[in-house]
Amino acid sequence: RLQGLYQERAKNSQEFFTKHAGEFHEKQDLIASHEQYGETLEYFVSTLNLEQAHTAFEIGPGEGYLLSALSQRFQRVIGLDVSAAMLDKARTKVAEQHLENIDLLHGDGQVALDEAIEADLITCNMVLHHVPAPKEIFNHSAQLLKPGGCLLITDLCAHDQTWARESCGDLWLGFAPEDLTSW
């Protein structure tokens, strides 16, 4: 039954992003626009003291805002998204900026595991609240990170804005920091 629930959540999330890819920016702005935190996130990435800076892996690149900053710091950047419509938006941004070191993959965490990705940095920026089973991101990341690598999670704190489920496609209303730490 649990697997069926996860599949239903995944289907709902994919349908939301397929239907609203053209207005994603407006939907995102309802709860937390990239402009509010993007510069800080990029600065934080630039200050990471990683043992290596070969491969960055972004889970759910959305419109591709972080991809450019990652491509400047890492030799290879991989973006993975379950939404083909959102990957098309990221692909357009990558092409417009002539970013040659970025690969975009369609699928979920299992695709990354099947590809045997080994990442120095994994970013999951404003994605957890859209995934059927957020803890799986941590489990997959543990298998994909190289020794000395970093998992960087940026997401919403727990809130009671129930309208975000329908308006923004949120499956979860944020997370308590303790939950993220325990995962």
PDB file of C-alpha atoms in Angstrom:
ATOM      1  CA  ARG A   1       0.000   0.000   0.000  1.00  0.00           C
ATOM      2  CA  LEU A   2       2.837   2.352   0.831  1.00  0.00           C
ATOM      3  CA  GLN A   3       4.384   1.874  -2.619  1.00  0.00           C
ATOM      4  CA  GLY A   4       0.988   2.625  -4.173  1.00  0.00           C
ATOM      5  CA  LEU A   5       0.755   5.835  -2.137  1.00  0.00           C
ATOM      6  CA  TYR A   6       4.233   6.917  -3.289  1.00  0.00           C
ATOM      7  CA  GLN A   7       3.303   6.202  -6.907  1.00  0.00           C
ATOM      8  CA  GLU A   8       0.110   8.251  -6.590  1.00  0.00           C
ATOM      9  CA  ARG A   9       2.045  11.161  -5.046  1.00  0.00           C
ATOM     10  CA  ALA A  10       4.655  10.953  -7.813  1.00  0.00           C
ATOM     11  CA  LYS A  11       1.947  10.951 -10.475  1.00  0.00           C
ATOM     12  CA  ASN A  12       0.256  14.000  -8.925  1.00  0.00           C
ATOM     13  CA  SER A  13       3.544  15.897  -8.740  1.00  0.00           C
ATOM     14  CA  GLN A  14       4.493  15.063 -12.343  1.00  0.00           C
ATOM     15  CA  GLU A  15       1.054  16.092 -13.580  1.00  0.00           C
ATOM     16  CA  PHE A  16       1.294  19.406 -11.746  1.00  0.00           C
ATOM     17  CA  PHE A  17       4.657  20.274 -13.303  1.00  0.00           C
ATOM     18  CA  THR A  18       3.584  19.125 -16.756  1.00  0.00           C
ATOM     19  CA  LYS A  19       0.462  21.265 -16.555  1.00  0.00           C
ATOM     20  CA  HIS A  20       2.129  24.325 -15.016  1.00  0.00           C
ATOM     21  CA  ALA A  21       5.656  24.326 -16.502  1.00  0.00           C
ATOM     22  CA  GLY A  22       4.848  27.447 -18.508  1.00  0.00           C
ATOM     23  CA  GLU A  23       3.895  29.340 -15.375  1.00  0.00           C
ATOM     24  CA  PHE A  24       6.364  27.718 -12.984  1.00  0.00           C
ATOM     25  CA  HIS A  25       8.072  30.987 -12.084  1.00  0.00           C
ATOM     26  CA  GLU A  26       4.753  32.569 -11.085  1.00  0.00           C
ATOM     27  CA  LYS A  27       3.781  29.502  -9.053  1.00  0.00           C
ATOM     28  CA  GLN A  28       7.162  29.456  -7.315  1.00  0.00           C
ATOM     29  CA  ASP A  29       6.891  33.149  -6.492  1.00  0.00           C
ATOM     30  CA  LEU A  30       3.728  32.468  -4.487  1.00  0.00           C
ATOM     31  CA  ILE A  31       5.698  30.704  -1.753  1.00  0.00           C
ATOM     32  CA  ALA A  32       9.418  31.547  -2.185  1.00  0.00           C
ATOM     33  CA  SER A  33      10.894  33.087  -5.314  1.00  0.00           C
ATOM     34  CA  HIS A  34      14.392  32.209  -6.425  1.00  0.00           C
ATOM     35  CA  GLU A  35      15.286  35.890  -6.193  1.00  0.00           C
ATOM     36  CA  GLN A  36      14.738  35.731  -2.417  1.00  0.00           C
ATOM     37  CA  TYR A  37      17.373  33.074  -1.762  1.00  0.00           C
ATOM     38  CA  GLY A  38      19.247  32.305  -5.004  1.00  0.00           C
ATOM     39  CA  GLU A  39      22.171  34.660  -4.466  1.00  0.00           C
ATOM     40  CA  THR A  40      22.736  33.329  -0.952  1.00  0.00           C
ATOM     41  CA  LEU A  41      22.549  29.757  -2.208  1.00  0.00           C
ATOM     42  CA  GLU A  42      25.087  30.434  -4.963  1.00  0.00           C
ATOM     43  CA  TYR A  43      27.386  32.158  -2.468  1.00  0.00           C
ATOM     44  CA  PHE A  44      27.122  29.190  -0.111  1.00  0.00           C
ATOM     45  CA  VAL A  45      28.022  26.781  -2.934  1.00  0.00           C
ATOM     46  CA  SER A  46      31.055  28.928  -3.759  1.00  0.00           C
ATOM     47  CA  THR A  47      32.313  28.705  -0.153  1.00  0.00           C
ATOM     48  CA  LEU A  48      32.094  24.912   0.152  1.00  0.00           C
ATOM     49  CA  ASN A  49      35.481  23.406   0.870  1.00  0.00           C
ATOM     50  CA  LEU A  50      35.095  20.171  -1.059  1.00  0.00           C
ATOM     51  CA  GLU A  51      37.916  17.681  -1.508  1.00  0.00           C
ATOM     52  CA  GLN A  52      37.120  17.643  -5.242  1.00  0.00           C
ATOM     53  CA  ALA A  53      35.000  19.765  -7.555  1.00  0.00           C
ATOM     54  CA  HIS A  54      34.558  17.373 -10.443  1.00  0.00           C
ATOM     55  CA  THR A  55      30.833  16.523 -10.465  1.00  0.00           C
ATOM     56  CA  ALA A  56      27.810  18.395  -9.161  1.00  0.00           C
ATOM     57  CA  PHE A  57      24.433  16.695  -9.267  1.00  0.00           C
ATOM     58  CA  GLU A  58      21.272  18.780  -8.977  1.00  0.00           C
ATOM     59  CA  ILE A  59      18.045  17.010  -8.116  1.00  0.00           C
ATOM     60  CA  GLY A  60      15.118  18.888  -9.633  1.00  0.00           C
ATOM     61  CA  PRO A  61      16.837  21.776 -11.427  1.00  0.00           C
ATOM     62  CA  GLY A  62      13.503  23.433 -12.216  1.00  0.00           C
ATOM     63  CA  GLU A  63      14.100  26.259 -14.661  1.00  0.00           C
ATOM     64  CA  GLY A  64      17.864  25.832 -14.289  1.00  0.00           C
ATOM     65  CA  TYR A  65      18.774  28.846 -12.174  1.00  0.00           C
ATOM     66  CA  LEU A  66      21.477  27.079 -10.168  1.00  0.00           C
ATOM     67  CA  LEU A  67      22.959  25.159 -13.111  1.00  0.00           C
ATOM     68  CA  SER A  68      24.975  28.146 -14.354  1.00  0.00           C
ATOM     69  CA  ALA A  69      26.648  28.725 -10.981  1.00  0.00           C
ATOM     70  CA  LEU A  70      27.383  25.015 -10.643  1.00  0.00           C
ATOM     71  CA  SER A  71      28.858  24.854 -14.155  1.00  0.00           C
ATOM     72  CA  GLN A  72      31.361  27.575 -13.258  1.00  0.00           C
ATOM     73  CA  ARG A  73      32.650  25.645 -10.265  1.00  0.00           C
ATOM     74  CA  PHE A  74      32.429  21.995 -11.391  1.00  0.00           C
ATOM     75  CA  GLN A  75      33.852  20.183 -14.390  1.00  0.00           C
ATOM     76  CA  ARG A  76      30.590  18.303 -14.907  1.00  0.00           C
ATOM     77  CA  VAL A  77      27.058  19.121 -13.813  1.00  0.00           C
ATOM     78  CA  ILE A  78      24.142  16.710 -13.995  1.00  0.00           C
ATOM     79  CA  GLY A  79      20.535  17.783 -13.532  1.00  0.00           C
ATOM     80  CA  LEU A  80      17.856  15.170 -12.870  1.00  0.00           C
ATOM     81  CA  ASP A  81      14.140  15.860 -12.977  1.00  0.00           C
ATOM     82  CA  VAL A  82      11.020  13.709 -13.088  1.00  0.00           C
ATOM     83  CA  SER A  83       9.267  16.344 -15.178  1.00  0.00           C
ATOM     84  CA  ALA A  84      10.156  16.370 -18.883  1.00  0.00           C
ATOM     85  CA  ALA A  85       8.467  19.778 -19.188  1.00  0.00           C
ATOM     86  CA  MET A  86      10.714  21.281 -16.503  1.00  0.00           C
ATOM     87  CA  LEU A  87      13.789  19.655 -18.048  1.00  0.00           C
ATOM     88  CA  ASP A  88      12.891  21.378 -21.312  1.00  0.00           C
ATOM     89  CA  LYS A  89      12.922  24.722 -19.485  1.00  0.00           C
ATOM     90  CA  ALA A  90      16.318  23.931 -17.955  1.00  0.00           C
ATOM     91  CA  ARG A  91      17.603  22.734 -21.342  1.00  0.00           C
ATOM     92  CA  THR A  92      16.574  26.075 -22.896  1.00  0.00           C
ATOM     93  CA  LYS A  93      18.456  28.028 -20.202  1.00  0.00           C
ATOM     94  CA  VAL A  94      21.551  25.830 -20.646  1.00  0.00           C
ATOM     95  CA  ALA A  95      21.479  26.398 -24.420  1.00  0.00           C
ATOM     96  CA  GLU A  96      20.941  30.163 -24.067  1.00  0.00           C
ATOM     97  CA  GLN A  97      23.981  30.391 -21.782  1.00  0.00           C
ATOM     98  CA  HIS A  98      26.085  28.012 -23.926  1.00  0.00           C
ATOM     99  CA  LEU A  99      26.876  25.802 -20.938  1.00  0.00           C
ATOM    100  CA  GLU A 100      28.760  22.837 -22.367  1.00  0.00           C
ATOM    101  CA  ASN A 101      29.431  20.851 -19.200  1.00  0.00           C
ATOM    102  CA  ILE A 102      25.819  20.147 -18.209  1.00  0.00           C
ATOM    103  CA  ASP A 103      23.901  16.913 -18.800  1.00  0.00           C
ATOM    104  CA  LEU A 104      20.182  16.704 -18.087  1.00  0.00           C
ATOM    105  CA  LEU A 105      18.501  13.403 -17.243  1.00  0.00           C
ATOM    106  CA  HIS A 106      14.829  12.554 -17.073  1.00  0.00           C
ATOM    107  CA  GLY A 107      13.762  10.333 -14.200  1.00  0.00           C
ATOM    108  CA  ASP A 108      13.932   9.790 -10.481  1.00  0.00           C
ATOM    109  CA  GLY A 109      16.642   8.792  -8.037  1.00  0.00           C
ATOM    110  CA  GLN A 110      16.738   5.271  -9.397  1.00  0.00           C
ATOM    111  CA  VAL A 111      17.904   6.663 -12.757  1.00  0.00           C
ATOM    112  CA  ALA A 112      20.846   8.321 -10.992  1.00  0.00           C
ATOM    113  CA  LEU A 113      21.685   5.063  -9.253  1.00  0.00           C
ATOM    114  CA  ASP A 114      21.440   3.152 -12.551  1.00  0.00           C
ATOM    115  CA  GLU A 115      23.767   5.713 -14.163  1.00  0.00           C
ATOM    116  CA  ALA A 116      26.229   5.131 -11.293  1.00  0.00           C
ATOM    117  CA  ILE A 117      26.677   8.861 -10.772  1.00  0.00           C
ATOM    118  CA  GLU A 118      29.415   9.781  -8.327  1.00  0.00           C
ATOM    119  CA  ALA A 119      29.018  13.347  -7.140  1.00  0.00           C
ATOM    120  CA  ASP A 120      31.155  15.695  -5.107  1.00  0.00           C
ATOM    121  CA  LEU A 121      28.111  17.868  -4.458  1.00  0.00           C
ATOM    122  CA  ILE A 122      24.428  17.018  -4.557  1.00  0.00           C
ATOM    123  CA  THR A 123      21.976  19.897  -4.398  1.00  0.00           C
ATOM    124  CA  CYS A 124      18.286  19.571  -3.745  1.00  0.00           C
ATOM    125  CA  ASN A 125      16.923  23.081  -3.929  1.00  0.00           C
ATOM    126  CA  MET A 126      13.232  23.593  -3.118  1.00  0.00           C
ATOM    127  CA  VAL A 127      12.454  20.032  -4.214  1.00  0.00           C
ATOM    128  CA  LEU A 128      11.801  17.947  -1.091  1.00  0.00           C
ATOM    129  CA  HIS A 129       8.316  19.356  -0.612  1.00  0.00           C
ATOM    130  CA  HIS A 130       7.408  18.056  -4.099  1.00  0.00           C
ATOM    131  CA  VAL A 131       8.650  14.461  -3.805  1.00  0.00           C
ATOM    132  CA  PRO A 132       6.545  11.480  -2.699  1.00  0.00           C
ATOM    133  CA  ALA A 133       9.036  10.201  -0.088  1.00  0.00           C
ATOM    134  CA  PRO A 134      11.589  12.881   0.890  1.00  0.00           C
ATOM    135  CA  LYS A 135      13.686  10.488   2.950  1.00  0.00           C
ATOM    136  CA  GLU A 136      14.544   8.616  -0.268  1.00  0.00           C
ATOM    137  CA  ILE A 137      16.496  11.668  -1.469  1.00  0.00           C
ATOM    138  CA  PHE A 138      18.817  11.205   1.514  1.00  0.00           C
ATOM    139  CA  ASN A 139      19.124   7.455   0.949  1.00  0.00           C
ATOM    140  CA  HIS A 140      19.912   7.873  -2.763  1.00  0.00           C
ATOM    141  CA  SER A 141      22.320  10.729  -2.062  1.00  0.00           C
ATOM    142  CA  ALA A 142      24.252   8.592   0.416  1.00  0.00           C
ATOM    143  CA  GLN A 143      24.881   6.127  -2.408  1.00  0.00           C
ATOM    144  CA  LEU A 144      25.735   8.792  -5.007  1.00  0.00           C
ATOM    145  CA  LEU A 145      28.091  11.020  -2.990  1.00  0.00           C
ATOM    146  CA  LYS A 146      31.832  10.492  -3.197  1.00  0.00           C
ATOM    147  CA  PRO A 147      33.728  10.347   0.105  1.00  0.00           C
ATOM    148  CA  GLY A 148      34.177  13.921   1.308  1.00  0.00           C
ATOM    149  CA  GLY A 149      31.201  15.085  -0.764  1.00  0.00           C
ATOM    150  CA  CYS A 150      28.379  17.337   0.371  1.00  0.00           C
ATOM    151  CA  LEU A 151      24.585  17.118   0.259  1.00  0.00           C
ATOM    152  CA  LEU A 152      23.058  20.597   0.215  1.00  0.00           C
ATOM    153  CA  ILE A 153      19.333  20.780   0.975  1.00  0.00           C
ATOM    154  CA  THR A 154      17.415  24.022   0.618  1.00  0.00           C
ATOM    155  CA  ASP A 155      13.725  23.798   1.412  1.00  0.00           C
ATOM    156  CA  LEU A 156      10.817  25.248   3.306  1.00  0.00           C
ATOM    157  CA  CYS A 157      10.469  25.034   7.054  1.00  0.00           C
ATOM    158  CA  ALA A 158       7.250  23.480   8.298  1.00  0.00           C
ATOM    159  CA  HIS A 159       4.301  25.827   7.701  1.00  0.00           C
ATOM    160  CA  ASP A 160       0.506  25.795   7.626  1.00  0.00           C
ATOM    161  CA  GLN A 161      -0.069  27.352   4.196  1.00  0.00           C
ATOM    162  CA  THR A 162      -2.362  24.580   2.911  1.00  0.00           C
ATOM    163  CA  TRP A 163      -3.148  26.568  -0.251  1.00  0.00           C
ATOM    164  CA  ALA A 164       0.383  25.682  -1.451  1.00  0.00           C
ATOM    165  CA  ARG A 165      -0.745  22.117  -2.146  1.00  0.00           C
ATOM    166  CA  GLU A 166      -3.086  23.143  -4.944  1.00  0.00           C
ATOM    167  CA  SER A 167      -1.442  26.389  -6.058  1.00  0.00           C
ATOM    168  CA  CYS A 168       2.196  25.248  -5.983  1.00  0.00           C
ATOM    169  CA  GLY A 169       1.970  21.475  -6.253  1.00  0.00           C
ATOM    170  CA  ASP A 170       3.410  20.945  -2.789  1.00  0.00           C
ATOM    171  CA  LEU A 171       2.994  17.452  -1.393  1.00  0.00           C
ATOM    172  CA  TRP A 172       4.493  18.495   1.952  1.00  0.00           C
ATOM    173  CA  LEU A 173       4.093  21.724   3.903  1.00  0.00           C
ATOM    174  CA  GLY A 174       7.775  22.116   4.649  1.00  0.00           C
ATOM    175  CA  PHE A 175       9.876  20.209   7.149  1.00  0.00           C
ATOM    176  CA  ALA A 176      11.091  20.495  10.698  1.00  0.00           C
ATOM    177  CA  PRO A 177      14.895  20.752  10.792  1.00  0.00           C
ATOM    178  CA  GLU A 178      14.953  17.752  13.150  1.00  0.00           C
ATOM    179  CA  ASP A 179      13.330  15.591  10.452  1.00  0.00           C
ATOM    180  CA  LEU A 180      15.977  16.549   7.923  1.00  0.00           C
ATOM    181  CA  THR A 181      18.715  15.830  10.450  1.00  0.00           C
ATOM    182  CA  SER A 182      17.299  12.413  11.331  1.00  0.00           C
ATOM    183  CA  TRP A 183      16.977  11.460   7.639  1.00  0.00           C
TER     184      TRP A 183
END
